[in-house]
Amino acid sequence: MDFIEHTIQNLAVSDKVKNDVISIYKLIAQAESKAHGVDVSEIHFHEVGMMDAIADVTCCAMLMEEINPDKVVVSPINTGFGKVKCAHGILPVPAPATANLLEGMVCYSGNIEGELCTPTGAAILKYYVNEFGNMPAMIMEKQGYGMGNKDFPVANCIRAILGEKTRK
């Protein structure tokens, strides 16, 4: 965590974004700690500690600060199934740290083989999501897509929709 905290504290972003990013990484550290049966202080980030993951989490935190949503509603999370190769060897999907982060969240395995939800993604969801369910009735204002680089039988993307809830 020291490297990540040092990196985040030196970014030219607001204190709120810094706090959100550090909080998300603390969730990951706690999940990894539980998965490995060691104290949080002994956790060394591998995949999640790379600069691109720090950039992903930071950009997400910056976006959340910018749009400042009243509520974040997410459809059930597709974890994928099968095995994933990581720094600790070959693990089942969802990997143990991801599974720890997904506790209390609505998930399913679907029919796509591979890791569809990473520890980083699960931690971001755990930190920001208020509710799970179908898209609520709303007036759609904006939408955004994030494309992954792994090949799956379906599009490897995530979509976010910003809208104003309609009155019943």
Tab-separated table of N, CA and C in Angstrom:
chain	number	residue	atom	x	y	z
A	1	MET	N	0.818	-1.204	0.000
A	1	MET	CA	0.000	0.000	0.000
A	1	MET	C	0.857	1.261	0.000
A	2	ASP	N	2.061	1.180	0.542
A	2	ASP	CA	2.901	2.385	0.617
A	2	ASP	C	3.164	2.978	-0.762
A	3	PHE	N	3.510	2.117	-1.739
A	3	PHE	CA	3.790	2.601	-3.092
A	3	PHE	C	2.549	3.250	-3.691
A	4	ILE	N	1.416	2.599	-3.516
A	4	ILE	CA	0.173	3.130	-4.087
A	4	ILE	C	-0.199	4.441	-3.411
A	5	GLU	N	-0.139	4.483	-2.084
A	5	GLU	CA	-0.476	5.726	-1.380
A	5	GLU	C	0.470	6.853	-1.780
A	6	HIS	N	1.762	6.564	-1.887
A	6	HIS	CA	2.731	7.581	-2.300
A	6	HIS	C	2.409	8.080	-3.715
A	7	THR	N	2.124	7.151	-4.600
A	7	THR	CA	1.794	7.510	-5.985
A	7	THR	C	0.553	8.387	-6.030
A	8	ILE	N	-0.483	7.999	-5.307
A	8	ILE	CA	-1.754	8.740	-5.315
A	8	ILE	C	-1.581	10.121	-4.690
A	9	GLN	N	-0.867	10.196	-3.584
A	9	GLN	CA	-0.695	11.488	-2.907
A	9	GLN	C	0.041	12.499	-3.778
A	10	ASN	N	0.808	12.028	-4.754
A	10	ASN	CA	1.559	12.927	-5.627
A	10	ASN	C	0.838	13.262	-6.931
A	11	LEU	N	-0.395	12.810	-7.073
A	11	LEU	CA	-1.166	13.137	-8.274
A	11	LEU	C	-1.786	14.523	-8.151
A	12	ALA	N	-1.974	15.165	-9.278
A	12	ALA	CA	-2.607	16.492	-9.316
A	12	ALA	C	-4.119	16.317	-9.453
A	13	VAL	N	-4.726	15.746	-8.406
A	13	VAL	CA	-6.175	15.548	-8.348
A	13	VAL	C	-6.663	16.038	-6.992
A	14	SER	N	-7.971	16.144	-6.855
A	14	SER	CA	-8.542	16.635	-5.601
A	14	SER	C	-8.295	15.656	-4.454
A	15	ASP	N	-8.427	16.160	-3.236
A	15	ASP	CA	-8.292	15.295	-2.062
A	15	ASP	C	-9.373	14.221	-2.052
A	16	LYS	N	-10.572	14.543	-2.529
A	16	LYS	CA	-11.651	13.551	-2.582
A	16	LYS	C	-11.255	12.391	-3.486
A	17	VAL	N	-10.719	12.702	-4.658
A	17	VAL	CA	-10.288	11.645	-5.580
A	17	VAL	C	-9.182	10.818	-4.932
A	18	LYS	N	-8.208	11.461	-4.319
A	18	LYS	CA	-7.129	10.734	-3.639
A	18	LYS	C	-7.697	9.806	-2.570
A	19	ASN	N	-8.619	10.317	-1.755
A	19	ASN	CA	-9.222	9.497	-0.696
A	19	ASN	C	-10.006	8.328	-1.274
A	20	ASP	N	-10.760	8.569	-2.352
A	20	ASP	CA	-11.524	7.489	-2.979
A	20	ASP	C	-10.592	6.407	-3.519
A	21	VAL	N	-9.536	6.802	-4.217
A	21	VAL	CA	-8.605	5.827	-4.797
A	21	VAL	C	-7.926	5.016	-3.691
A	22	ILE	N	-7.470	5.676	-2.660
A	22	ILE	CA	-6.822	4.960	-1.553
A	22	ILE	C	-7.819	4.030	-0.870
A	23	SER	N	-9.052	4.469	-0.692
A	23	SER	CA	-10.084	3.618	-0.083
A	23	SER	C	-10.356	2.384	-0.936
A	24	ILE	N	-10.400	2.552	-2.249
A	24	ILE	CA	-10.615	1.415	-3.150
A	24	ILE	C	-9.449	0.438	-3.041
A	25	TYR	N	-8.233	0.939	-3.006
A	25	TYR	CA	-7.076	0.052	-2.865
A	25	TYR	C	-7.025	-0.614	-1.494
A	26	LYS	N	-7.542	0.041	-0.475
A	26	LYS	CA	-7.619	-0.608	0.845
A	26	LYS	C	-8.600	-1.775	0.806
A	27	LEU	N	-9.705	-1.626	0.063
A	27	LEU	CA	-10.638	-2.749	-0.107
A	27	LEU	C	-9.933	-3.927	-0.778
A	28	ILE	N	-9.140	-3.637	-1.804
A	28	ILE	CA	-8.402	-4.697	-2.494
A	28	ILE	C	-7.400	-5.348	-1.544
A	29	ALA	N	-6.677	-4.546	-0.776
A	29	ALA	CA	-5.690	-5.082	0.172
A	29	ALA	C	-6.361	-5.979	1.207
A	30	GLN	N	-7.523	-5.573	1.714
A	30	GLN	CA	-8.249	-6.391	2.687
A	30	GLN	C	-8.694	-7.713	2.068
A	31	ALA	N	-9.169	-7.659	0.819
A	31	ALA	CA	-9.606	-8.880	0.133
A	31	ALA	C	-8.427	-9.813	-0.129
A	32	GLU	N	-7.302	-9.261	-0.549
A	32	GLU	CA	-6.097	-10.066	-0.774
A	32	GLU	C	-5.590	-10.656	0.540
A	33	SER	N	-5.643	-9.862	1.599
A	33	SER	CA	-5.225	-10.316	2.921
A	33	SER	C	-6.041	-11.532	3.357
A	34	LYS	N	-7.345	-11.440	3.183
A	34	LYS	CA	-8.238	-12.548	3.541
A	34	LYS	C	-7.960	-13.767	2.662
A	35	ALA	N	-7.745	-13.541	1.367
A	35	ALA	CA	-7.502	-14.647	0.434
A	35	ALA	C	-6.210	-15.392	0.755
A	36	HIS	N	-5.196	-14.672	1.207
A	36	HIS	CA	-3.890	-15.280	1.468
A	36	HIS	C	-3.653	-15.609	2.942
A	37	GLY	N	-4.577	-15.206	3.805
A	37	GLY	CA	-4.425	-15.495	5.222
A	37	GLY	C	-3.256	-14.778	5.861
A	38	VAL	N	-2.988	-13.554	5.409
A	38	VAL	CA	-1.898	-12.757	5.972
A	38	VAL	C	-2.423	-11.381	6.355
A	39	ASP	N	-1.639	-10.660	7.134
A	39	ASP	CA	-2.010	-9.313	7.535
A	39	ASP	C	-1.967	-8.375	6.326
A	40	VAL	N	-2.806	-7.366	6.349
A	40	VAL	CA	-2.861	-6.387	5.255
A	40	VAL	C	-1.484	-5.782	4.988
A	41	SER	N	-0.693	-5.592	6.032
A	41	SER	CA	0.638	-4.985	5.863
A	41	SER	C	1.579	-5.862	5.034
A	42	GLU	N	1.251	-7.139	4.893
A	42	GLU	CA	2.090	-8.061	4.126
A	42	GLU	C	1.671	-8.182	2.659
A	43	ILE	N	0.628	-7.470	2.273
A	43	ILE	CA	0.125	-7.570	0.902
A	43	ILE	C	1.012	-6.777	-0.050
A	44	HIS	N	1.419	-7.444	-1.126
A	44	HIS	CA	2.191	-6.804	-2.191
A	44	HIS	C	1.345	-6.890	-3.448
A	45	PHE	N	1.028	-5.756	-4.016
A	45	PHE	CA	0.184	-5.744	-5.197
A	45	PHE	C	0.950	-6.240	-6.413
A	46	HIS	N	0.277	-7.078	-7.187
A	46	HIS	CA	0.852	-7.590	-8.432
A	46	HIS	C	0.095	-6.936	-9.575
A	47	GLU	N	-0.901	-7.649	-10.127
A	47	GLU	CA	-1.671	-7.105	-11.242
A	47	GLU	C	-2.312	-5.763	-10.888
A	48	VAL	N	-2.912	-5.682	-9.685
A	48	VAL	CA	-3.646	-4.468	-9.330
A	48	VAL	C	-2.726	-3.294	-9.033
A	49	GLY	N	-1.448	-3.526	-8.822
A	49	GLY	CA	-0.537	-2.443	-8.490
A	49	GLY	C	0.113	-1.787	-9.695
A	50	MET	N	-0.139	-2.323	-10.862
A	50	MET	CA	0.479	-1.744	-12.056
A	50	MET	C	-0.097	-0.359	-12.322
A	51	MET	N	0.697	0.452	-12.987
A	51	MET	CA	0.313	1.847	-13.215
A	51	MET	C	-0.982	1.987	-14.003
A	52	ASP	N	-1.257	1.069	-14.930
A	52	ASP	CA	-2.500	1.199	-15.685
A	52	ASP	C	-3.714	0.972	-14.798
A	53	ALA	N	-3.600	0.084	-13.824
A	53	ALA	CA	-4.711	-0.135	-12.897
A	53	ALA	C	-4.898	1.082	-11.996
A	54	ILE	N	-3.800	1.676	-11.551
A	54	ILE	CA	-3.895	2.901	-10.748
A	54	ILE	C	-4.565	3.995	-11.577
A	55	ALA	N	-4.199	4.082	-12.843
A	55	ALA	CA	-4.824	5.075	-13.729
A	55	ALA	C	-6.311	4.793	-13.893
A	56	ASP	N	-6.689	3.519	-14.054
A	56	ASP	CA	-8.106	3.166	-14.194
A	56	ASP	C	-8.904	3.591	-12.968
A	57	VAL	N	-8.396	3.252	-11.791
A	57	VAL	CA	-9.106	3.587	-10.552
A	57	VAL	C	-9.168	5.102	-10.375
A	58	THR	N	-8.073	5.778	-10.658
A	58	THR	CA	-8.036	7.236	-10.514
A	58	THR	C	-9.001	7.911	-11.482
A	59	CYS	N	-9.016	7.469	-12.724
A	59	CYS	CA	-9.949	8.058	-13.699
A	59	CYS	C	-11.397	7.802	-13.302
A	60	CYS	N	-11.676	6.630	-12.781
A	60	CYS	CA	-13.029	6.326	-12.314
A	60	CYS	C	-13.406	7.260	-11.167
A	61	ALA	N	-12.495	7.449	-10.227
A	61	ALA	CA	-12.759	8.345	-9.091
A	61	ALA	C	-12.949	9.785	-9.556
A	62	MET	N	-12.170	10.199	-10.548
A	62	MET	CA	-12.324	11.556	-11.086
A	62	MET	C	-13.688	11.720	-11.758
A	63	LEU	N	-14.098	10.709	-12.503
A	63	LEU	CA	-15.404	10.756	-13.159
A	63	LEU	C	-16.531	10.797	-12.128
A	64	MET	N	-16.423	9.965	-11.109
A	64	MET	CA	-17.469	9.946	-10.077
A	64	MET	C	-17.540	11.288	-9.357
A	65	GLU	N	-16.398	11.922	-9.133
A	65	GLU	CA	-16.405	13.247	-8.522
A	65	GLU	C	-17.071	14.253	-9.461
A	66	GLU	N	-16.767	14.160	-10.731
A	66	GLU	CA	-17.304	15.107	-11.719
A	66	GLU	C	-18.822	14.994	-11.859
A	67	ILE	N	-19.336	13.762	-11.987
A	67	ILE	CA	-20.785	13.613	-12.191
A	67	ILE	C	-21.559	13.614	-10.881
A	68	ASN	N	-20.905	13.247	-9.783
A	68	ASN	CA	-21.508	13.287	-8.450
A	68	ASN	C	-22.930	12.713	-8.437
A	69	PRO	N	-23.084	11.434	-8.782
A	69	PRO	CA	-24.430	10.860	-8.877
A	69	PRO	C	-25.101	10.721	-7.511
A	70	ASP	N	-26.423	10.869	-7.514
A	70	ASP	CA	-27.188	10.649	-6.286
A	70	ASP	C	-27.193	9.172	-5.919
A	71	LYS	N	-27.220	8.324	-6.942
A	71	LYS	CA	-27.286	6.888	-6.714
A	71	LYS	C	-26.593	6.167	-7.865
A	72	VAL	N	-25.942	5.039	-7.546
A	72	VAL	CA	-25.319	4.198	-8.566
A	72	VAL	C	-26.016	2.842	-8.528
A	73	VAL	N	-26.700	2.514	-9.624
A	73	VAL	CA	-27.420	1.245	-9.750
A	73	VAL	C	-26.672	0.389	-10.764
A	74	VAL	N	-26.409	-0.855	-10.410
A	74	VAL	CA	-25.646	-1.761	-11.266
A	74	VAL	C	-26.437	-3.041	-11.482
A	75	SER	N	-26.401	-3.535	-12.714
A	75	SER	CA	-27.011	-4.832	-12.993
A	75	SER	C	-26.155	-5.919	-12.338
A	76	PRO	N	-26.706	-7.127	-12.163
A	76	PRO	CA	-25.904	-8.204	-11.576
A	76	PRO	C	-24.573	-8.367	-12.314
A	77	ILE	N	-23.546	-8.681	-11.571
A	77	ILE	CA	-22.178	-8.741	-12.089
A	77	ILE	C	-21.876	-10.132	-12.641
A	78	ASN	N	-21.497	-10.190	-13.912
A	78	ASN	CA	-21.105	-11.448	-14.539
A	78	ASN	C	-19.627	-11.681	-14.230
A	79	THR	N	-19.348	-12.716	-13.460
A	79	THR	CA	-17.965	-13.006	-13.073
A	79	THR	C	-17.212	-13.812	-14.121
A	80	GLY	N	-17.961	-14.482	-15.014
A	80	GLY	CA	-17.345	-15.448	-15.906
A	80	GLY	C	-17.161	-16.750	-15.138
A	81	PHE	N	-16.500	-17.723	-15.759
A	81	PHE	CA	-16.231	-18.985	-15.069
A	81	PHE	C	-14.947	-19.586	-15.625
A	82	GLY	N	-14.483	-20.632	-14.963
A	82	GLY	CA	-13.278	-21.323	-15.419
A	82	GLY	C	-12.089	-21.021	-14.540
A	83	LYS	N	-10.951	-20.809	-15.163
A	83	LYS	CA	-9.696	-20.572	-14.443
A	83	LYS	C	-9.042	-19.305	-14.977
A	84	VAL	N	-8.210	-18.685	-14.123
A	84	VAL	CA	-7.458	-17.496	-14.520
A	84	VAL	C	-6.012	-17.661	-14.054
A	85	LYS	N	-5.079	-17.269	-14.910
A	85	LYS	CA	-3.660	-17.320	-14.565
A	85	LYS	C	-3.278	-15.969	-13.969
A	86	CYS	N	-2.672	-15.994	-12.786
A	86	CYS	CA	-2.244	-14.750	-12.150
A	86	CYS	C	-0.894	-14.965	-11.474
A	87	ALA	N	-0.441	-13.974	-10.741
A	87	ALA	CA	0.875	-14.040	-10.098
A	87	ALA	C	0.989	-15.202	-9.113
A	88	HIS	N	-0.140	-15.676	-8.601
A	88	HIS	CA	-0.126	-16.750	-7.606
A	88	HIS	C	-0.403	-18.116	-8.219
A	89	GLY	N	-0.458	-18.203	-9.529
A	89	GLY	CA	-0.721	-19.467	-10.204
A	89	GLY	C	-2.066	-19.451	-10.908
A	90	ILE	N	-2.605	-20.642	-11.134
A	90	ILE	CA	-3.902	-20.767	-11.801
A	90	ILE	C	-4.972	-20.882	-10.726
A	91	LEU	N	-5.950	-19.994	-10.799
A	91	LEU	CA	-7.000	-19.918	-9.782
A	91	LEU	C	-8.375	-20.023	-10.427
A	92	PRO	N	-9.385	-20.433	-9.635
A	92	PRO	CA	-10.744	-20.472	-10.177
A	92	PRO	C	-11.302	-19.062	-10.344
A	93	VAL	N	-12.241	-18.923	-11.267
A	93	VAL	CA	-12.943	-17.652	-11.484
A	93	VAL	C	-14.259	-17.706	-10.717
A	94	PRO	N	-14.597	-16.694	-9.933
A	94	PRO	CA	-13.766	-15.540	-9.637
A	94	PRO	C	-12.605	-15.924	-8.718
A	95	ALA	N	-11.478	-15.256	-8.917
A	95	ALA	CA	-10.300	-15.491	-8.083
A	95	ALA	C	-10.653	-15.171	-6.630
A	96	PRO	N	-9.946	-15.761	-5.667
A	96	PRO	CA	-10.300	-15.575	-4.256
A	96	PRO	C	-10.457	-14.119	-3.813
A	97	ALA	N	-9.544	-13.250	-4.180
A	97	ALA	CA	-9.670	-11.843	-3.767
A	97	ALA	C	-10.910	-11.211	-4.387
A	98	THR	N	-11.178	-11.528	-5.651
A	98	THR	CA	-12.375	-11.006	-6.311
A	98	THR	C	-13.618	-11.511	-5.604
A	99	ALA	N	-13.643	-12.804	-5.290
A	99	ALA	CA	-14.796	-13.384	-4.592
A	99	ALA	C	-15.005	-12.702	-3.241
A	100	ASN	N	-13.917	-12.411	-2.528
A	100	ASN	CA	-14.042	-11.702	-1.248
A	100	ASN	C	-14.668	-10.330	-1.446
A	101	LEU	N	-14.244	-9.619	-2.475
A	101	LEU	CA	-14.789	-8.284	-2.748
A	101	LEU	C	-16.253	-8.347	-3.170
A	102	LEU	N	-16.636	-9.418	-3.836
A	102	LEU	CA	-18.008	-9.544	-4.332
A	102	LEU	C	-18.999	-9.999	-3.266
A	103	GLU	N	-18.512	-10.346	-2.078
A	103	GLU	CA	-19.431	-10.756	-1.007
A	103	GLU	C	-20.466	-9.667	-0.770
A	104	GLY	N	-21.735	-10.072	-0.723
A	104	GLY	CA	-22.825	-9.131	-0.502
A	104	GLY	C	-23.311	-8.452	-1.769
A	105	MET	N	-22.684	-8.758	-2.900
A	105	MET	CA	-23.079	-8.153	-4.173
A	105	MET	C	-23.798	-9.198	-5.028
A	106	VAL	N	-24.645	-8.747	-5.938
A	106	VAL	CA	-25.417	-9.649	-6.789
A	106	VAL	C	-24.564	-10.042	-7.998
A	107	CYS	N	-24.281	-11.347	-8.123
A	107	CYS	CA	-23.384	-11.851	-9.168
A	107	CYS	C	-23.974	-13.092	-9.824
A	108	TYR	N	-23.423	-13.437	-10.977
A	108	TYR	CA	-23.727	-14.703	-11.636
A	108	TYR	C	-22.527	-15.085	-12.494
A	109	SER	N	-22.465	-16.377	-12.898
A	109	SER	CA	-21.298	-16.813	-13.660
A	109	SER	C	-21.520	-16.795	-15.163
A	110	GLY	N	-22.729	-16.773	-15.624
A	110	GLY	CA	-22.998	-16.705	-17.059
A	110	GLY	C	-22.397	-17.867	-17.819
A	111	ASN	N	-22.237	-17.694	-19.138
A	111	ASN	CA	-21.715	-18.785	-19.965
A	111	ASN	C	-20.444	-18.396	-20.719
A	112	ILE	N	-19.754	-17.374	-20.243
A	112	ILE	CA	-18.509	-16.944	-20.879
A	112	ILE	C	-17.333	-17.416	-20.033
A	113	GLU	N	-16.463	-18.209	-20.662
A	113	GLU	CA	-15.304	-18.718	-19.938
A	113	GLU	C	-14.229	-17.643	-19.858
A	114	GLY	N	-13.743	-17.430	-18.637
A	114	GLY	CA	-12.699	-16.439	-18.410
A	114	GLY	C	-13.080	-15.497	-17.290
A	115	GLU	N	-12.127	-14.686	-16.889
A	115	GLU	CA	-12.325	-13.721	-15.801
A	115	GLU	C	-12.959	-12.443	-16.359
A	116	LEU	N	-14.210	-12.212	-16.004
A	116	LEU	CA	-14.915	-11.019	-16.466
A	116	LEU	C	-14.919	-9.908	-15.429
A	117	CYS	N	-14.652	-10.258	-14.187
A	117	CYS	CA	-14.606	-9.259	-13.113
A	117	CYS	C	-13.301	-9.444	-12.342
A	118	THR	N	-12.469	-8.429	-12.362
A	118	THR	CA	-11.167	-8.464	-11.689
A	118	THR	C	-11.294	-7.908	-10.270
A	119	PRO	N	-10.273	-8.098	-9.436
A	119	PRO	CA	-10.314	-7.469	-8.113
A	119	PRO	C	-10.469	-5.950	-8.199
A	120	THR	N	-9.799	-5.331	-9.152
A	120	THR	CA	-9.904	-3.877	-9.295
A	120	THR	C	-11.334	-3.469	-9.625
A	121	GLY	N	-11.940	-4.141	-10.599
A	121	GLY	CA	-13.322	-3.837	-10.967
A	121	GLY	C	-14.284	-4.085	-9.823
A	122	ALA	N	-14.101	-5.203	-9.119
A	122	ALA	CA	-14.975	-5.529	-7.993
A	122	ALA	C	-14.850	-4.491	-6.879
A	123	ALA	N	-13.634	-4.015	-6.628
A	123	ALA	CA	-13.427	-3.009	-5.575
A	123	ALA	C	-14.078	-1.679	-5.947
A	124	ILE	N	-13.965	-1.288	-7.209
A	124	ILE	CA	-14.616	-0.055	-7.659
A	124	ILE	C	-16.125	-0.168	-7.457
A	125	LEU	N	-16.690	-1.304	-7.850
A	125	LEU	CA	-18.131	-1.506	-7.672
A	125	LEU	C	-18.515	-1.493	-6.200
A	126	LYS	N	-17.754	-2.205	-5.385
A	126	LYS	CA	-18.061	-2.266	-3.949
A	126	LYS	C	-18.053	-0.866	-3.333
A	127	TYR	N	-17.145	-0.034	-3.775
A	127	TYR	CA	-17.003	1.302	-3.204
A	127	TYR	C	-18.132	2.243	-3.624
A	128	TYR	N	-18.559	2.173	-4.870
A	128	TYR	CA	-19.500	3.170	-5.377
A	128	TYR	C	-20.964	2.727	-5.489
A	129	VAL	N	-21.231	1.445	-5.622
A	129	VAL	CA	-22.597	0.991	-5.915
A	129	VAL	C	-23.509	1.109	-4.697
A	130	ASN	N	-24.706	1.665	-4.942
A	130	ASN	CA	-25.723	1.781	-3.897
A	130	ASN	C	-26.777	0.690	-3.998
A	131	GLU	N	-26.996	0.187	-5.219
A	131	GLU	CA	-28.132	-0.707	-5.444
A	131	GLU	C	-27.864	-1.597	-6.654
A	132	PHE	N	-28.397	-2.823	-6.597
A	132	PHE	CA	-28.318	-3.739	-7.733
A	132	PHE	C	-29.706	-3.923	-8.307
A	133	GLY	N	-29.796	-3.988	-9.611
A	133	GLY	CA	-31.079	-4.226	-10.256
A	133	GLY	C	-31.050	-3.784	-11.700
A	134	ASN	N	-32.227	-3.792	-12.309
A	134	ASN	CA	-32.356	-3.331	-13.686
A	134	ASN	C	-32.205	-1.822	-13.735
A	135	MET	N	-31.941	-1.316	-14.920
A	135	MET	CA	-31.821	0.127	-15.095
A	135	MET	C	-33.145	0.766	-14.677
A	136	PRO	N	-33.091	1.733	-13.778
A	136	PRO	CA	-34.332	2.379	-13.341
A	136	PRO	C	-34.918	3.250	-14.455
A	137	ALA	N	-36.197	3.550	-14.330
A	137	ALA	CA	-36.827	4.469	-15.277
A	137	ALA	C	-36.146	5.824	-15.125
A	138	MET	N	-35.588	6.305	-16.221
A	138	MET	CA	-34.889	7.586	-16.170
A	138	MET	C	-34.816	8.198	-17.559
A	139	ILE	N	-34.586	9.474	-17.572
A	139	ILE	CA	-34.334	10.177	-18.819
A	139	ILE	C	-32.833	10.090	-19.059
A	140	MET	N	-32.453	9.365	-20.109
A	140	MET	CA	-31.028	9.174	-20.397
A	140	MET	C	-30.417	10.482	-20.880
A	141	GLU	N	-29.296	10.835	-20.263
A	141	GLU	CA	-28.604	12.070	-20.630
A	141	GLU	C	-27.301	11.795	-21.369
A	142	LYS	N	-26.544	10.832	-20.865
A	142	LYS	CA	-25.248	10.518	-21.469
A	142	LYS	C	-24.957	9.041	-21.266
A	143	GLN	N	-24.069	8.523	-22.099
A	143	GLN	CA	-23.609	7.151	-21.918
A	143	GLN	C	-22.141	7.066	-22.293
A	144	GLY	N	-21.481	6.106	-21.702
A	144	GLY	CA	-20.073	5.902	-21.997
A	144	GLY	C	-19.755	4.421	-22.005
A	145	TYR	N	-18.752	4.056	-22.762
A	145	TYR	CA	-18.339	2.666	-22.881
A	145	TYR	C	-16.855	2.548	-22.586
A	146	GLY	N	-16.484	1.445	-21.978
A	146	GLY	CA	-15.082	1.105	-21.788
A	146	GLY	C	-14.853	-0.250	-22.426
A	147	MET	N	-13.890	-0.335	-23.302
A	147	MET	CA	-13.629	-1.573	-24.038
A	147	MET	C	-12.399	-2.281	-23.475
A	148	GLY	N	-12.547	-3.580	-23.232
A	148	GLY	CA	-11.424	-4.388	-22.784
A	148	GLY	C	-10.624	-4.888	-23.977
A	149	ASN	N	-9.462	-5.482	-23.705
A	149	ASN	CA	-8.639	-5.958	-24.815
A	149	ASN	C	-8.573	-7.474	-24.927
A	150	LYS	N	-9.279	-8.200	-24.057
A	150	LYS	CA	-9.355	-9.653	-24.194
A	150	LYS	C	-10.462	-9.988	-25.191
A	151	ASP	N	-10.254	-11.075	-25.920
A	151	ASP	CA	-11.272	-11.523	-26.869
A	151	ASP	C	-12.202	-12.526	-26.205
A	152	PHE	N	-13.493	-12.229	-26.245
A	152	PHE	CA	-14.540	-13.106	-25.745
A	152	PHE	C	-15.555	-13.298	-26.866
A	153	PRO	N	-16.464	-14.273	-26.734
A	153	PRO	CA	-17.473	-14.475	-27.777
A	153	PRO	C	-18.476	-13.313	-27.890
A	154	VAL	N	-18.478	-12.438	-26.915
A	154	VAL	CA	-19.342	-11.248	-26.940
A	154	VAL	C	-18.455	-10.023	-26.740
A	155	ALA	N	-19.021	-8.851	-26.950
A	155	ALA	CA	-18.249	-7.618	-26.774
A	155	ALA	C	-17.689	-7.544	-25.358
A	156	ASN	N	-16.429	-7.178	-25.241
A	156	ASN	CA	-15.762	-7.035	-23.953
A	156	ASN	C	-15.812	-5.556	-23.581
A	157	CYS	N	-16.950	-5.166	-23.031
A	157	CYS	CA	-17.107	-3.750	-22.709
A	157	CYS	C	-17.979	-3.570	-21.470
A	158	ILE	N	-17.865	-2.398	-20.937
A	158	ILE	CA	-18.708	-1.990	-19.823
A	158	ILE	C	-19.387	-0.697	-20.260
A	159	ARG	N	-20.638	-0.531	-19.854
A	159	ARG	CA	-21.376	0.668	-20.243
A	159	ARG	C	-21.896	1.360	-18.996
A	160	ALA	N	-21.795	2.658	-18.995
A	160	ALA	CA	-22.366	3.474	-17.917
A	160	ALA	C	-23.355	4.440	-18.547
A	161	ILE	N	-24.489	4.580	-17.901
A	161	ILE	CA	-25.522	5.494	-18.382
A	161	ILE	C	-25.830	6.479	-17.272
A	162	LEU	N	-25.812	7.744	-17.615
A	162	LEU	CA	-26.146	8.811	-16.677
A	162	LEU	C	-27.519	9.328	-17.051
A	163	GLY	N	-28.375	9.459	-16.049
A	163	GLY	CA	-29.712	9.955	-16.332
A	163	GLY	C	-30.364	10.552	-15.111
A	164	GLU	N	-31.471	11.180	-15.360
A	164	GLU	CA	-32.278	11.784	-14.305
A	164	GLU	C	-33.469	10.872	-14.068
A	165	LYS	N	-33.640	10.432	-12.832
A	165	LYS	CA	-34.735	9.534	-12.495
A	165	LYS	C	-36.072	10.217	-12.768
A	166	THR	N	-36.981	9.456	-13.374
A	166	THR	CA	-38.311	10.004	-13.646
A	166	THR	C	-39.167	9.885	-12.403
A	167	ARG	N	-40.116	10.770	-12.291
A	167	ARG	CA	-41.042	10.703	-11.154
A	167	ARG	C	-42.164	9.751	-11.493
A	168	LYS	N	-42.597	8.995	-10.511
A	168	LYS	CA	-43.672	8.022	-10.740
A	168	LYS	C	-45.014	8.682	-10.687
